[in-house]
PDB file of C-alpha atoms in Angstrom:
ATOM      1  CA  UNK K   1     140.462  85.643 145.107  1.00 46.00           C
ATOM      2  CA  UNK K   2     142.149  85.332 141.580  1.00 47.00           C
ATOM      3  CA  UNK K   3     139.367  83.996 139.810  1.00 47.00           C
ATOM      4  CA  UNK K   4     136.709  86.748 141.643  1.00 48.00           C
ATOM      5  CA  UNK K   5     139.379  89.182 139.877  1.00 49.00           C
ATOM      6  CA  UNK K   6     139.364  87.722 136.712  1.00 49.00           C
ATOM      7  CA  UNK K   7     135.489  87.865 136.547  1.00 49.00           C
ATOM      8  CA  UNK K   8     135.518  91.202 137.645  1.00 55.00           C
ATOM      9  CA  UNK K   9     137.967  92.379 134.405  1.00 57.00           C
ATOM     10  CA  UNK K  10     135.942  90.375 132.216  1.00 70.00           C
ATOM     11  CA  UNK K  11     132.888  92.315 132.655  1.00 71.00           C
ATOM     12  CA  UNK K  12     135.047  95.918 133.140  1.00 76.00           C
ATOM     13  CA  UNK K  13     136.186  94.467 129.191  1.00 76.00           C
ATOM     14  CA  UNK K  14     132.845  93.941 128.460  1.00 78.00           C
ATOM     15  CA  UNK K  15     131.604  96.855 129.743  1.00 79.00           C
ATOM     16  CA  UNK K  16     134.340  98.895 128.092  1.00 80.00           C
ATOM     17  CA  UNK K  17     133.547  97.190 124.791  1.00 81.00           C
ATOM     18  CA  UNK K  18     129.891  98.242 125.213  1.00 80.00           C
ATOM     19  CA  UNK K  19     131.165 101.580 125.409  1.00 84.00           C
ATOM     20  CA  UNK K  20     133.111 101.492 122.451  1.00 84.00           C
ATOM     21  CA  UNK K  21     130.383 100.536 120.448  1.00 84.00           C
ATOM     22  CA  UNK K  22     127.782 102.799 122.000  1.00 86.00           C
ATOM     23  CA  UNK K  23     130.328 105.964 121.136  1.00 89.00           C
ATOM     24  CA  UNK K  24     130.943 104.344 117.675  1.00 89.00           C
ATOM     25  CA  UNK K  25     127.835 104.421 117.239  1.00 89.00           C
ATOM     26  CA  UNK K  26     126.655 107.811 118.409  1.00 88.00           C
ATOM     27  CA  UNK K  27     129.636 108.744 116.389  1.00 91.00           C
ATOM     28  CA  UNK K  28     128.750 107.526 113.617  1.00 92.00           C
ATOM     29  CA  UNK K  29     124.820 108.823 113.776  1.00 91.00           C
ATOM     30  CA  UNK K  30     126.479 112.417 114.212  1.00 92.00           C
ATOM     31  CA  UNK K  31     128.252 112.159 111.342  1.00 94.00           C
ATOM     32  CA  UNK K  32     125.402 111.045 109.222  1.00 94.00           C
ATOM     33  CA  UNK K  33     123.597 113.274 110.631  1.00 94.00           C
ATOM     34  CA  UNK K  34     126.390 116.616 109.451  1.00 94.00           C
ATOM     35  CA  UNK K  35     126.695 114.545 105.778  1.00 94.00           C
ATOM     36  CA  UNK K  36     122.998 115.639 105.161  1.00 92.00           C
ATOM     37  CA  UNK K  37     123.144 118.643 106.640  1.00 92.00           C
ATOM     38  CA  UNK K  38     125.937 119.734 104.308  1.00 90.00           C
ATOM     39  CA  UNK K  39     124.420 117.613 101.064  1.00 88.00           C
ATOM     40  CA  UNK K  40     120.953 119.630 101.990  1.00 86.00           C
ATOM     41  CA  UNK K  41     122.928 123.217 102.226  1.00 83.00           C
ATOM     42  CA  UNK K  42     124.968 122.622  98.754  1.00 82.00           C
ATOM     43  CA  UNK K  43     121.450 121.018  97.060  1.00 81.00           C
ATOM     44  CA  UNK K  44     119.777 124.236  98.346  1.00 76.00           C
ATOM     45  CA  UNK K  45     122.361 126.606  97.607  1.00 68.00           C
ATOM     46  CA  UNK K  46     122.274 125.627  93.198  1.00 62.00           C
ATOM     47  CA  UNK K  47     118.472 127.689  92.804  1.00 61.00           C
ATOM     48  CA  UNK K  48     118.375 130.279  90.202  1.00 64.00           C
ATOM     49  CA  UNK K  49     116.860 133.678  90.548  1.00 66.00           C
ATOM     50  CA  UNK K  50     114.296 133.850  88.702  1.00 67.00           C
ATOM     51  CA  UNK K  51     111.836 137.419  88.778  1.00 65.00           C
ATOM     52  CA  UNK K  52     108.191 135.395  88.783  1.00 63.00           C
ATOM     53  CA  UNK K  53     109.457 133.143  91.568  1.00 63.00           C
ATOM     54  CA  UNK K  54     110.389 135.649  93.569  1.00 64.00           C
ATOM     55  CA  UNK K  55     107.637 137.881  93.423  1.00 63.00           C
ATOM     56  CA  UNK K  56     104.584 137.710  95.357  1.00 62.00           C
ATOM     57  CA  UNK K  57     101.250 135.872  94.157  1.00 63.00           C
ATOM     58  CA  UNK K  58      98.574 137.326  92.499  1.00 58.00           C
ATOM     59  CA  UNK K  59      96.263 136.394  89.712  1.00 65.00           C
ATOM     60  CA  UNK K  60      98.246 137.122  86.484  1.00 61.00           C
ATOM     61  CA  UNK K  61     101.567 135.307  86.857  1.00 59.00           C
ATOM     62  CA  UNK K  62     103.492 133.372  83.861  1.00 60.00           C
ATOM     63  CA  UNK K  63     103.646 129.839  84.535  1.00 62.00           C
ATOM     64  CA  UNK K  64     106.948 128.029  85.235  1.00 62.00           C
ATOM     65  CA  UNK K  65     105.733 124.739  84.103  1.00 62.00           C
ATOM     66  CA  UNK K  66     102.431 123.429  81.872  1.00 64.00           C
ATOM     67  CA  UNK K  67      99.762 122.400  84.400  1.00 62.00           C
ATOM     68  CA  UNK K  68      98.469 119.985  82.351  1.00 66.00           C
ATOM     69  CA  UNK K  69     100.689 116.704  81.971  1.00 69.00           C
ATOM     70  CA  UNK K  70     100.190 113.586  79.891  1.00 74.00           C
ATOM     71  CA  UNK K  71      98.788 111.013  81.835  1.00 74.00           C
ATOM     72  CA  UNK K  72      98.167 107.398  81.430  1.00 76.00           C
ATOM     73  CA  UNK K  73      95.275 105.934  82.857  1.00 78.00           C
ATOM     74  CA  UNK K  74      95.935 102.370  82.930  1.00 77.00           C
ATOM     75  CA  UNK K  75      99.178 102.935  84.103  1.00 81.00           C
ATOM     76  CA  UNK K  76      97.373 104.598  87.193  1.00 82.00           C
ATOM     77  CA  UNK K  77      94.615 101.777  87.511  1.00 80.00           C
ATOM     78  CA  UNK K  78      97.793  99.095  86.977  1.00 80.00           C
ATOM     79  CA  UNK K  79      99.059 100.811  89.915  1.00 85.00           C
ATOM     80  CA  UNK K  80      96.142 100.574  92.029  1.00 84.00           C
ATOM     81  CA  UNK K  81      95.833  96.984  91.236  1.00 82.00           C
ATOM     82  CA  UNK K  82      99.308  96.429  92.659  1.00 85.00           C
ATOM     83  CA  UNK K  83      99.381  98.440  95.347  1.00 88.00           C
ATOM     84  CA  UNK K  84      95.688  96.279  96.385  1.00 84.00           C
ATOM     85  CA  UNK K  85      97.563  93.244  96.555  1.00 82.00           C
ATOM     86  CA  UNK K  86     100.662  94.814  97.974  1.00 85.00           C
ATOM     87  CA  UNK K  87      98.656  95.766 100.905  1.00 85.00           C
ATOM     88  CA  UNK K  88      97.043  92.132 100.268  1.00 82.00           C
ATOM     89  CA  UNK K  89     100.620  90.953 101.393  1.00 80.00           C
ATOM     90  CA  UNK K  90     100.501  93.039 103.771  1.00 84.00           C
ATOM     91  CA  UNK K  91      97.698  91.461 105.959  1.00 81.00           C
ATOM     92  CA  UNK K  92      97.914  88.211 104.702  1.00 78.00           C
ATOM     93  CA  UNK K  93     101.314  87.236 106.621  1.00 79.00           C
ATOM     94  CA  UNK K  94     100.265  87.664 109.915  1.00 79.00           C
ATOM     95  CA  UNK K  95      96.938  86.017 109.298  1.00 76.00           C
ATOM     96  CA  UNK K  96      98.879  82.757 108.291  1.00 74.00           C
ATOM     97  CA  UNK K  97     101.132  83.552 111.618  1.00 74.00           C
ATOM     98  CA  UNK K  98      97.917  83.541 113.732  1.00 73.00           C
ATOM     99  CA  UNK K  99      97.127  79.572 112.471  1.00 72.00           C
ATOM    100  CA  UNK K 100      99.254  78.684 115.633  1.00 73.00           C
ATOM    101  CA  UNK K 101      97.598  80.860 118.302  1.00 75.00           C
ATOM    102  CA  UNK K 102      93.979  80.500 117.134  1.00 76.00           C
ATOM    103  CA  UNK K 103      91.007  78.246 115.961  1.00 78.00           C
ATOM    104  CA  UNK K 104      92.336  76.923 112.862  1.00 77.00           C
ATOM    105  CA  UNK K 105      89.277  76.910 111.086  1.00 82.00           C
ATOM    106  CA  UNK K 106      87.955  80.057 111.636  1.00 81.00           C
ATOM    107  CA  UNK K 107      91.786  81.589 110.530  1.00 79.00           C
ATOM    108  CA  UNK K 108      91.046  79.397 107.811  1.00 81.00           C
ATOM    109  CA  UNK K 109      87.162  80.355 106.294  1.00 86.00           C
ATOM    110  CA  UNK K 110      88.518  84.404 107.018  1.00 82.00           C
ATOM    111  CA  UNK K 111      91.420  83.776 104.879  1.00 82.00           C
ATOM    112  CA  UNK K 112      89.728  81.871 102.293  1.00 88.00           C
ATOM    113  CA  UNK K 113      87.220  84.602 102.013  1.00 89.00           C
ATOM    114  CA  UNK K 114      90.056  87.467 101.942  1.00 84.00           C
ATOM    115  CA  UNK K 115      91.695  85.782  98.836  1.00 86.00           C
ATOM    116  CA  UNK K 116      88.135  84.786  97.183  1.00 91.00           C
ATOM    117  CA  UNK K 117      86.864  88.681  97.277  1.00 87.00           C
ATOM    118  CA  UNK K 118      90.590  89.450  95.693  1.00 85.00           C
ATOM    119  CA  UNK K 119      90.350  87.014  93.358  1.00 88.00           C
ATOM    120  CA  UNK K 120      87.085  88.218  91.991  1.00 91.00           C
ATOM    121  CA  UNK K 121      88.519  92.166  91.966  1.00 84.00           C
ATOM    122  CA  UNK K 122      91.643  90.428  89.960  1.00 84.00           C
ATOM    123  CA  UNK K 123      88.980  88.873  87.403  1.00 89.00           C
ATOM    124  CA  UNK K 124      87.385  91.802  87.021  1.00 87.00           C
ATOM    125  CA  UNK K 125      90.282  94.102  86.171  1.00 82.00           C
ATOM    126  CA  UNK K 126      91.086  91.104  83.992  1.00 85.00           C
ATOM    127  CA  UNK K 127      87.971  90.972  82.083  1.00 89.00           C
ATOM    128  CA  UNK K 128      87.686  95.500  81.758  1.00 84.00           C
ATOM    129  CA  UNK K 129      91.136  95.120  80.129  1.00 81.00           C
ATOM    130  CA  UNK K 130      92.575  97.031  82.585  1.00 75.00           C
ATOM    131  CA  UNK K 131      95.655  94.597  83.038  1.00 75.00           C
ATOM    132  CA  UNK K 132      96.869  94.581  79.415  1.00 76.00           C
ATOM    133  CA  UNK K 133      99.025  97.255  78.393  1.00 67.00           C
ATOM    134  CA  UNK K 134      98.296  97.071  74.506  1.00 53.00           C
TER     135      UNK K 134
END
């Protein structure tokens, strides 16, 4: 009878510790979620009036800032580049998981293929100049 007891607190301490944390936690999720709600009313709150913001639309309004920006174009094509093999990454990973549940060779010639039709984008860029920055 003791020891059925003794089981029985353990898991009401368990359970009560599960508790605990599921409140902390809840608590804690509030109060992140009051922080931005405060940090987005003060952020708000610094605008300035200004007249030709707060008018309405219409064809002959001053502009606030110059539409036309300086803009590197290798910096944007460097970008791309990256953000190709990025997403490269991306779907290699899993194809290297999927060596263990599949035909090894197939995984294998896809792969090969994937990193041979990268390889020849990368050799391109290389040869354009797009990857040098002088």
């Amino acid at each position: 009878m003791v020891l059925v007891y003794s089981l029985h607190l353990s898991c009401s301490v368990k359970f009560f510790m599960f508790m605990v944390c599921v409140w902390f936690s809840c608590f804690i999720a509030f109060l992140v979620v009051i922080l931005v709600f405060v940090a987005s009313i003060f952020i708000s709150s610094r605008s300035f009036y200004n007249r030709e913001k707060s008018s309405s639309f219409e064809c002959g309004f001053d502009s606030m800032v110059l539409s036309r920006v300086p803009f590197s174009l290798r910096f944007f094509l460097l970008t791309i580049v990256f953000l190709v093999f990025d997403v490269e990454v991306v779907l290699f990973i899993p194809m290297c998981m999927s060596f263990m549940f599949s035909d090894m060779i197939v995984v294998f010639i896809c792969s090969l293929f994937f990193i041979l039709v990268l390889l020849i984008g990368l050799f391109n860029e290389w040869l354009e100049g797009s990857l040098s920055w002088i």
